[in-house]
Coordinates of N, CA, C and O and ligand atoms in Angstrom, one line a residue:
X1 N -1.5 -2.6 -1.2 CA -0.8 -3.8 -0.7 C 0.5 -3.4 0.1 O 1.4 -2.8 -0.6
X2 N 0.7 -3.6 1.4 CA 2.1 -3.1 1.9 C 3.3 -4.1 1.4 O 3.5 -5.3 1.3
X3 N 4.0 -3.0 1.2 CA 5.3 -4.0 0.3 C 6.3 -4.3 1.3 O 6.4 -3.8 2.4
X4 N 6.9 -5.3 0.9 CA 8.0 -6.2 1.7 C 9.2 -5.0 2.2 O 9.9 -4.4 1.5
X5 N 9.1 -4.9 3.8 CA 10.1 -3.7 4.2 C 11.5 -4.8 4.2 O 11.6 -6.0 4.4
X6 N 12.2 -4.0 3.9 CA 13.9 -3.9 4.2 C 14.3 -5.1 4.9 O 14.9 -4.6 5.9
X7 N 14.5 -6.3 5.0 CA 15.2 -6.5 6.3 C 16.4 -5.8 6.6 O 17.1 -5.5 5.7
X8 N 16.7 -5.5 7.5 CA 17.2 -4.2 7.9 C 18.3 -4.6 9.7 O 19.5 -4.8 9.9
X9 N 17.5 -4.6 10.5 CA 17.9 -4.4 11.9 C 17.5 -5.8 12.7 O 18.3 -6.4 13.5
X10 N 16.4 -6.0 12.4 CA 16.1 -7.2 13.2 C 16.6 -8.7 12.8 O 16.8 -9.3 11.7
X11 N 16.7 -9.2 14.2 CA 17.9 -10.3 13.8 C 17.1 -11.3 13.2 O 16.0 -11.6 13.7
X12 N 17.9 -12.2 11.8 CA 17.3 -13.3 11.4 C 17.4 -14.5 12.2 O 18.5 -14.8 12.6
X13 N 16.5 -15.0 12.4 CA 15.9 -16.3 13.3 C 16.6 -17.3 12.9 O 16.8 -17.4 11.7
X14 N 17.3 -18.3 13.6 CA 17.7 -19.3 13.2 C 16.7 -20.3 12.1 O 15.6 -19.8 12.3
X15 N 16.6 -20.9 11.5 CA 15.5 -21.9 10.9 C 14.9 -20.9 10.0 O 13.7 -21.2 9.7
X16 N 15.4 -19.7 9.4 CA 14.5 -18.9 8.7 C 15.2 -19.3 7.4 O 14.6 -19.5 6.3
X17 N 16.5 -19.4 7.6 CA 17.1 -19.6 6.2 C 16.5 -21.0 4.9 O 16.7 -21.1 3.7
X18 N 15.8 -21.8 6.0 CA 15.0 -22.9 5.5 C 14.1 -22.5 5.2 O 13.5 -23.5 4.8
X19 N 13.3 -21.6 4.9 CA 11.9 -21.1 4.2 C 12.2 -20.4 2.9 O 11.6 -20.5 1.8
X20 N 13.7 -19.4 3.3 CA 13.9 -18.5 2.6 C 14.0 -18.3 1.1 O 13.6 -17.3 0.4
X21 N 14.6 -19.5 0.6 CA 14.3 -19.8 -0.6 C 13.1 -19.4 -1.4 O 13.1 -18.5 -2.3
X22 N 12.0 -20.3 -0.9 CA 10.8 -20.1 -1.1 C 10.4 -18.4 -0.9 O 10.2 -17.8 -1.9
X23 N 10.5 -17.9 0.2 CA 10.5 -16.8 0.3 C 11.0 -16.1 -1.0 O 10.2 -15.5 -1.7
X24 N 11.7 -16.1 -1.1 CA 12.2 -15.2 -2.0 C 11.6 -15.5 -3.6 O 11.5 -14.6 -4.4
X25 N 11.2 -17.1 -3.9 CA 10.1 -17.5 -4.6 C 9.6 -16.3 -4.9 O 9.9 -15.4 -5.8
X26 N 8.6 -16.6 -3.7 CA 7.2 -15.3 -3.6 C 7.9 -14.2 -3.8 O 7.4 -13.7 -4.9
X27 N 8.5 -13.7 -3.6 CA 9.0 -12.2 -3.7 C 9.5 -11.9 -4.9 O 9.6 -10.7 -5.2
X28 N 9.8 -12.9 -6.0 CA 9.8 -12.9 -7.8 C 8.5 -12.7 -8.0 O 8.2 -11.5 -8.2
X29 N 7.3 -13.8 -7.9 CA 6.2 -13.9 -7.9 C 5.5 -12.5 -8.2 O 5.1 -12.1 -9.2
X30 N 5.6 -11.9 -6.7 CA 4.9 -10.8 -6.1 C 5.3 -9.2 -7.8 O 4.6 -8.5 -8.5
X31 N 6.8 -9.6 -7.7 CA 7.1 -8.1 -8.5 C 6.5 -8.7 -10.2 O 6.2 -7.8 -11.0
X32 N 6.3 -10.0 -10.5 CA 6.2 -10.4 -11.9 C 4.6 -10.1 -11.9 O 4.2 -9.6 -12.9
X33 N 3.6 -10.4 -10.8 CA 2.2 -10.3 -10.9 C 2.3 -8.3 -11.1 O 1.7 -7.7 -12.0
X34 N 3.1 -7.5 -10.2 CA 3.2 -6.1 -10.0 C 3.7 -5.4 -11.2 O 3.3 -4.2 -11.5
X35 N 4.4 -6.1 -11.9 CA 4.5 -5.7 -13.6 C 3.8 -5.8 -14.5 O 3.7 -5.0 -15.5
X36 N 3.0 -7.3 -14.1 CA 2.0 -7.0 -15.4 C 0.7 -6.3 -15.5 O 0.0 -6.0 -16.4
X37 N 0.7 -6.1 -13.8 CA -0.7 -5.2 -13.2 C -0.3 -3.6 -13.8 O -1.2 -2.8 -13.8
X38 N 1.1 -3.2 -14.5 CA 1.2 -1.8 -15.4 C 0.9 -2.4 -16.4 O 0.8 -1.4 -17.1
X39 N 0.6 -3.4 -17.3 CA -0.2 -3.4 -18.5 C -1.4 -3.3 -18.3 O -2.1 -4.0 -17.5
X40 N -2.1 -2.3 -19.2 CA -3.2 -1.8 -19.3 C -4.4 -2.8 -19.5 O -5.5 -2.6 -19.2
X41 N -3.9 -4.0 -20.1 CA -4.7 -4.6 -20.9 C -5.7 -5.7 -19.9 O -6.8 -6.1 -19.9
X42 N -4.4 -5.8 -18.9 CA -5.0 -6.4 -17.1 C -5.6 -5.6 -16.7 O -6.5 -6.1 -16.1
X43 N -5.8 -4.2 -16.7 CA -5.9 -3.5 -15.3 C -7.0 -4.4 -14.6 O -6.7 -4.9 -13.5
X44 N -8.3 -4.7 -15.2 CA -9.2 -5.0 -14.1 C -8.7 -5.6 -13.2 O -8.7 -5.2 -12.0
X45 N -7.9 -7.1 -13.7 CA -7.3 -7.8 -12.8 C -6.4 -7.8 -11.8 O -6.2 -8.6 -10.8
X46 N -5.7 -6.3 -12.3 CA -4.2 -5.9 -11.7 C -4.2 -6.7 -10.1 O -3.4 -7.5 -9.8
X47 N -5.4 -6.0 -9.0 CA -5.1 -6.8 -7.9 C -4.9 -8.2 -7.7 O -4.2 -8.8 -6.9
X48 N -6.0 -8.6 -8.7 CA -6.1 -10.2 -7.9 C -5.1 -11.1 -7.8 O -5.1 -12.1 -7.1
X49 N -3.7 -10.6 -8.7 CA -2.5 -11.8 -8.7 C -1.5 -11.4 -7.8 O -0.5 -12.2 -7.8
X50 N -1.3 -10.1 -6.9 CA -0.8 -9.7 -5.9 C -1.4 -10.3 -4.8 O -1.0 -11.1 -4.1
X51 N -2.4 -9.8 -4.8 CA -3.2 -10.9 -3.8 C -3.4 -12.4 -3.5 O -3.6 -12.9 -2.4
X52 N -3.1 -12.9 -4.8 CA -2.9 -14.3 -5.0 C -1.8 -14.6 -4.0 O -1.8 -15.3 -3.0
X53 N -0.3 -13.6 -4.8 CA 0.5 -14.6 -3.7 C 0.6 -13.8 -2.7 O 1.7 -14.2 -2.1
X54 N 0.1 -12.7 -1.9 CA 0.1 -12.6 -0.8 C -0.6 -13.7 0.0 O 0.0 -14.5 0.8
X55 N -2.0 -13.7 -0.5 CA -2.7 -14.9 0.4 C -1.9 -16.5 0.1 O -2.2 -17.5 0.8
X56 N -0.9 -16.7 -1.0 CA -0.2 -17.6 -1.0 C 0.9 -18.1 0.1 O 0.9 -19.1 0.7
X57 N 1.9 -16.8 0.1 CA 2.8 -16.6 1.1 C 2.5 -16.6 2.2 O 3.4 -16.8 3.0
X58 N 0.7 -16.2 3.0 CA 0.7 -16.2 4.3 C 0.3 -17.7 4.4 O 0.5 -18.4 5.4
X59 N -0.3 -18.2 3.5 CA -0.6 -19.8 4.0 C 0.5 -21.0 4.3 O 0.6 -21.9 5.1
X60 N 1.3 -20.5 3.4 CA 2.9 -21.3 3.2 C 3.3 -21.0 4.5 O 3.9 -21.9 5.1
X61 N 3.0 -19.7 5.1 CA 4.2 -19.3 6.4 C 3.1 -20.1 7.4 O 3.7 -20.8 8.3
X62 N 1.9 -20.1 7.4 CA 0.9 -20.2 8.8 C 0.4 -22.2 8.7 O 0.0 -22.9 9.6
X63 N 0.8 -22.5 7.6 CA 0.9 -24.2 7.2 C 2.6 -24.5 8.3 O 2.6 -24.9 9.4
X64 N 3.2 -24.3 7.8 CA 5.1 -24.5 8.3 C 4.6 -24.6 9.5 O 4.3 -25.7 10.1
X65 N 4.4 -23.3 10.1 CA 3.8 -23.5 11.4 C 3.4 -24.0 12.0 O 4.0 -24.5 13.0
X66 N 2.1 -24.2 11.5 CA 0.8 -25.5 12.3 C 1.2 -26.7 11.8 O 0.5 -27.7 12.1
X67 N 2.3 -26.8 11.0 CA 2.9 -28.2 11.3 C 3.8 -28.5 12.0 O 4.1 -29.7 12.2
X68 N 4.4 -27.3 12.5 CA 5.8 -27.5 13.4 C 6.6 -27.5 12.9 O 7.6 -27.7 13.6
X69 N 6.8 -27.3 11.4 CA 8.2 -27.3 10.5 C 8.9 -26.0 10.9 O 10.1 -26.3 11.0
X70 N 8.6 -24.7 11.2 CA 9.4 -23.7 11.7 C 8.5 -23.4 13.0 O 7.3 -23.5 13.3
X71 N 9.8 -23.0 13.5 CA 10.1 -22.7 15.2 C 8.9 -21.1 15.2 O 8.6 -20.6 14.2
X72 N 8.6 -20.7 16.3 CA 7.6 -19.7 17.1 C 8.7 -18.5 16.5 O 8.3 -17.4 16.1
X73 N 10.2 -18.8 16.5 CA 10.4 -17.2 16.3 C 11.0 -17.0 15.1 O 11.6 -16.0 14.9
X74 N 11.0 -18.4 13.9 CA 10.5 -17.7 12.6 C 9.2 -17.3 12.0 O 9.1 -16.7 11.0
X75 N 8.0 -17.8 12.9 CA 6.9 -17.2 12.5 C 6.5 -15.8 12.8 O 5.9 -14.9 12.1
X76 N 6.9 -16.0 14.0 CA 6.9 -14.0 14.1 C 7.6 -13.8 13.6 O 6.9 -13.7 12.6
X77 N 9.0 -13.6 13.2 CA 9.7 -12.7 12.4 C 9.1 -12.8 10.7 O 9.4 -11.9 9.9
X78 N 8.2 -13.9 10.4 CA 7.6 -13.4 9.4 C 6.5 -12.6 9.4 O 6.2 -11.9 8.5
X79 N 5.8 -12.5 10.5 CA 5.1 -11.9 10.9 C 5.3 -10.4 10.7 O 4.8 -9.6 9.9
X80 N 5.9 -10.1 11.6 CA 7.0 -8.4 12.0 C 6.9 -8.2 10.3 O 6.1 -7.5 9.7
X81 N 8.0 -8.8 9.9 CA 8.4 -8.7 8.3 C 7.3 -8.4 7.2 O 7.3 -7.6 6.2
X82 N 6.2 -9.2 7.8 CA 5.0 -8.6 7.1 C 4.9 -9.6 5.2 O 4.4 -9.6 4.1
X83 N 5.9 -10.5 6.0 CA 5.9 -11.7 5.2 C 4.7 -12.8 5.1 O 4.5 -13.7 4.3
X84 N 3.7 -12.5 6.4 CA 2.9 -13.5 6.5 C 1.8 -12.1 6.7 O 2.2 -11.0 7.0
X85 N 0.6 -12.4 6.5 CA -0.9 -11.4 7.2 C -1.2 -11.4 7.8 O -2.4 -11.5 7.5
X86 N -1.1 -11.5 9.1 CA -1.3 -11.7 10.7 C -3.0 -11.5 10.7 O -3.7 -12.3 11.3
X87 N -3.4 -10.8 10.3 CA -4.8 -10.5 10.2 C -5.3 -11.1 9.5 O -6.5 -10.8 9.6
X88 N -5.2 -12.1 8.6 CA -5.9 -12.7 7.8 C -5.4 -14.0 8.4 O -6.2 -15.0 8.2
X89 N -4.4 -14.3 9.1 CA -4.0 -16.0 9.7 C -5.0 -15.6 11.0 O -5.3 -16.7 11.5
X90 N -5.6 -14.6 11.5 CA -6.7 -14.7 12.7 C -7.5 -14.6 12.1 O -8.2 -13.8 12.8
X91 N -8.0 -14.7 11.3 CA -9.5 -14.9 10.3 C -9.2 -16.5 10.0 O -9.9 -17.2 10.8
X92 N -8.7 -17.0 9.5 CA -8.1 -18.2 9.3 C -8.6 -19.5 10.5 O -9.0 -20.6 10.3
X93 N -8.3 -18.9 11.8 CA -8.4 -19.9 12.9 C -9.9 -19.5 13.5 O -10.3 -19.8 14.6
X94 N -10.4 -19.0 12.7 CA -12.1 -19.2 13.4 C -12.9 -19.6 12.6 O -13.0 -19.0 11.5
X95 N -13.8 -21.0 12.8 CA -14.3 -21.7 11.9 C -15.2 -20.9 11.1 O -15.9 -19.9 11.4
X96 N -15.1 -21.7 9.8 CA -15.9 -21.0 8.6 C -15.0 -20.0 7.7 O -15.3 -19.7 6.5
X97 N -14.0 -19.7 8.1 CA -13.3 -19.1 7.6 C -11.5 -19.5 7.3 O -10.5 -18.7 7.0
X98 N -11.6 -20.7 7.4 CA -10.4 -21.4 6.9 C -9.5 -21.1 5.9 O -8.3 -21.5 5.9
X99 N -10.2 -20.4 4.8 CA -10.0 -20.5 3.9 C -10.0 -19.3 3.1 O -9.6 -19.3 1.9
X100 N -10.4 -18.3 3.6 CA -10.8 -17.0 3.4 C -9.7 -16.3 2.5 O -8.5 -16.3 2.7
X101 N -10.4 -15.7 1.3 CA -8.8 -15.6 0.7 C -8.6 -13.8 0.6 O -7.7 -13.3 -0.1
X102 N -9.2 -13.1 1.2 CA -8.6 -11.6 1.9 C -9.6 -11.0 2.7 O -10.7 -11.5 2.9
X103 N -9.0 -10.0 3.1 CA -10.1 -9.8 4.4 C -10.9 -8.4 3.9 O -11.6 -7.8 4.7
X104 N -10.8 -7.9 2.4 CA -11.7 -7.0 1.6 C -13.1 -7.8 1.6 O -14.1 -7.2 1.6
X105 N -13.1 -9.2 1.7 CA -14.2 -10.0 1.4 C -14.7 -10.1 2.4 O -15.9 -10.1 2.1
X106 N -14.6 -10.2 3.4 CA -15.7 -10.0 5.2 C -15.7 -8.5 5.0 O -16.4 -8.1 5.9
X107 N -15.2 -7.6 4.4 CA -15.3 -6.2 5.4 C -17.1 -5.7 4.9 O -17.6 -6.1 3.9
X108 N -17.7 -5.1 5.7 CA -19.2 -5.0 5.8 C -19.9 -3.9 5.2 O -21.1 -3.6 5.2
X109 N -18.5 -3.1 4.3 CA -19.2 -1.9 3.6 C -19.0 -2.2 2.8 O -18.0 -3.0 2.8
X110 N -19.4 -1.8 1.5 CA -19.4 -1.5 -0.1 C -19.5 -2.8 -0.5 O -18.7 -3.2 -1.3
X111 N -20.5 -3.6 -0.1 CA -21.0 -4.5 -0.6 C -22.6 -4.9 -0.9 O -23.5 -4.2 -0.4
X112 N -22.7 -5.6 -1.4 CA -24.3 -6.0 -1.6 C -24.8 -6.9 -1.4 O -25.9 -7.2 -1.6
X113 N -23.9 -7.6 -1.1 CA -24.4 -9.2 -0.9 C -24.6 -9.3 0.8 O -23.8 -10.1 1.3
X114 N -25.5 -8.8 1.8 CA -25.8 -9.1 3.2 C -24.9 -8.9 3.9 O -25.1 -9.2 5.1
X115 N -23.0 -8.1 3.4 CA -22.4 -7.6 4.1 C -21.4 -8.1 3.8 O -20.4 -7.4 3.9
X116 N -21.3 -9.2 3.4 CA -20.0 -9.9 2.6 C -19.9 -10.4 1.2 O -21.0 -10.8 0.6
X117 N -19.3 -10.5 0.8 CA -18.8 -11.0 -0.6 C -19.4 -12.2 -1.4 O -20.0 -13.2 -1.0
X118 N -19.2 -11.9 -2.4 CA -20.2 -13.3 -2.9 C -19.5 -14.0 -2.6 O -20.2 -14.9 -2.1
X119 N -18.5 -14.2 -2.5 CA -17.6 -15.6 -2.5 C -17.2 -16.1 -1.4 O -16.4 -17.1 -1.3
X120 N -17.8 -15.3 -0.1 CA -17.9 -16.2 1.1 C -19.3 -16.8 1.1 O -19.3 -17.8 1.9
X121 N -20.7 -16.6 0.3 CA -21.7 -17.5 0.3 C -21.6 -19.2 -0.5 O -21.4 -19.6 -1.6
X122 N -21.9 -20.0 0.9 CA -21.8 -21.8 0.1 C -22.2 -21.5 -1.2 O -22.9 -20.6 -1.6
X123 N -21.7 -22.4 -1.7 CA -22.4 -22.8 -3.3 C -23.9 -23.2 -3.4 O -24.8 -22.9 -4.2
X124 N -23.8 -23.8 -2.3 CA -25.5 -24.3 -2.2 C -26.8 -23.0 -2.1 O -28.0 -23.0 -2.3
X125 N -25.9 -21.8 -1.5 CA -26.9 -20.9 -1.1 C -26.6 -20.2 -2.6 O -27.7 -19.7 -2.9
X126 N -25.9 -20.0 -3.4 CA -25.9 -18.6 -4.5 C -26.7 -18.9 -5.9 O -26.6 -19.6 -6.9
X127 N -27.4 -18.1 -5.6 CA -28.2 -18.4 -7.2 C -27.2 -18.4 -7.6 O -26.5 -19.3 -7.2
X128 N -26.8 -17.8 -8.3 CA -25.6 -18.2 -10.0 C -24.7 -19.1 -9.4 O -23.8 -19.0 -8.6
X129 N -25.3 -20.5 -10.3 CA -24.1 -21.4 -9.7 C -23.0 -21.5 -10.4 O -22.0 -22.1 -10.0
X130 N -22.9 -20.8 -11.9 CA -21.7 -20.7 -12.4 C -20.2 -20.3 -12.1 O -20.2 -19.7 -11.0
X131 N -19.4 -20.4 -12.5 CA -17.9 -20.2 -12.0 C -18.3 -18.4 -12.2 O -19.0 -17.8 -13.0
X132 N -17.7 -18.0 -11.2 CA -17.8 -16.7 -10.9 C -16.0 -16.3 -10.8 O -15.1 -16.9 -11.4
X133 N -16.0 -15.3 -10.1 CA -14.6 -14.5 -9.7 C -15.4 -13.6 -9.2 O -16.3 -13.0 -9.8
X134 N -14.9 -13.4 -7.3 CA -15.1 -12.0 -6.9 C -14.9 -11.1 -7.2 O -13.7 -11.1 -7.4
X135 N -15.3 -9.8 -7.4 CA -14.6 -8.5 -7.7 C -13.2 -8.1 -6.7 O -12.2 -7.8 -7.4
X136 N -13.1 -8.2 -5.4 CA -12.7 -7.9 -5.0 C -10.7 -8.3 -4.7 O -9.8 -7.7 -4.1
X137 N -10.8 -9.6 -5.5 CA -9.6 -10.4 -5.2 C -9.5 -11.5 -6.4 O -8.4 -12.0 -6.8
X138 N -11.2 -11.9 -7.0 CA -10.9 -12.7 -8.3 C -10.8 -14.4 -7.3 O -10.2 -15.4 -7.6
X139 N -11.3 -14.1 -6.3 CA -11.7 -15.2 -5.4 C -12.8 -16.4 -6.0 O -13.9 -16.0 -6.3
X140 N -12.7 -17.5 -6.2 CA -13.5 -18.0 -6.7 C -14.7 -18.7 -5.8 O -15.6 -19.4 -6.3
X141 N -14.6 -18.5 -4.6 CA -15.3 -18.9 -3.7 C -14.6 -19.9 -2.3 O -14.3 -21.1 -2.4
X142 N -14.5 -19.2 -1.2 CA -14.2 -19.6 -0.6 C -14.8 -19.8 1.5 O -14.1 -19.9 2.5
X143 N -16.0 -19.9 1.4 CA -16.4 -20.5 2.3 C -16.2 -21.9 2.7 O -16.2 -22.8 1.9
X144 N -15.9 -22.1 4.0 CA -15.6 -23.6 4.2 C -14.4 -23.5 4.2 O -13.6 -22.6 4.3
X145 N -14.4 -25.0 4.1 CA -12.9 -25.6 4.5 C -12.7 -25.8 3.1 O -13.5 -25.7 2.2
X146 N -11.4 -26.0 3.1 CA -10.5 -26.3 1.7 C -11.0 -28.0 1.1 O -10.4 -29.0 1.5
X147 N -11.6 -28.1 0.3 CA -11.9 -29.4 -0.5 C -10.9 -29.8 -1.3 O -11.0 -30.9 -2.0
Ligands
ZN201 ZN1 -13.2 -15.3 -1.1
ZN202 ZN1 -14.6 -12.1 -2.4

């Protein structure tokens, strides 16, 4: 998981100070899931709650957005910042994938399920219709649009 760099040199955006709060939210979040991922007793889970709020933090930044609540150049500077997943908000805007909660779950190797994840198959297509969790993120299924 790349960790939150420095802000450092680049200039803060007007209208960023309005997210930042929150921001920094996630950024408790992030180190409280990262501490308990050194208890042994999680390990399996260790990723999926880093991932949680990464894929949390990029929907909060890529929502603001597509609502117009923040301006074009606090979204890139979350972007740059690496506050938001640029690569997973362009998985995001192509249908069927709305909702996609990391992009280990489309990648086309080391899988078994036809190239992707169980948890991008509808409910209607998966044999085991029980509550699952992907391996990969602890995804509970996310094809489609958000219900
Ligand atoms: Zn998923
Ligand atoms: Zn998955």
């Amino acid at each position: 998981m790349p960790k939150i760099p420095k802000r450092k040199n680049r200039k803060i955006p007007e209208g960023f100070d309005l997210i930042e709060p929150t921001i920094k939210e996630f950024e408790r979040k992030m180190r409280e899931v990262e501490s308990e991922s050194s208890d042994t007793k999680r390990a399996v889970e260790s990723p999926w709650g880093v991932m949680r709020v990464h894929h949390q933090r990029s929907r909060y930044i890529y929502d603001l957005y597509k609502r117009k609540a923040i301006t074009k150049e606090v979204y890139d500077y979350c972007l740059n910042e690496g506050l938001a997943d640029r690569h997973l908000i362009e998985m995001w805007k192509k249908p069927g994938y709305e909702n996609l909660c990391c992009l280990l779950c489309i990648r086309t190797t080391d899988t078994n399920f036809g190239g992707t994840c169980i948890c991008r198959v509808p409910k209607s297509q998966r044999s085991e219709k029980a509550a699952f969790q992907c391996p990969n993120c602890g995804c509970r299924g996310c094809c489609g649009k958000i219900d």
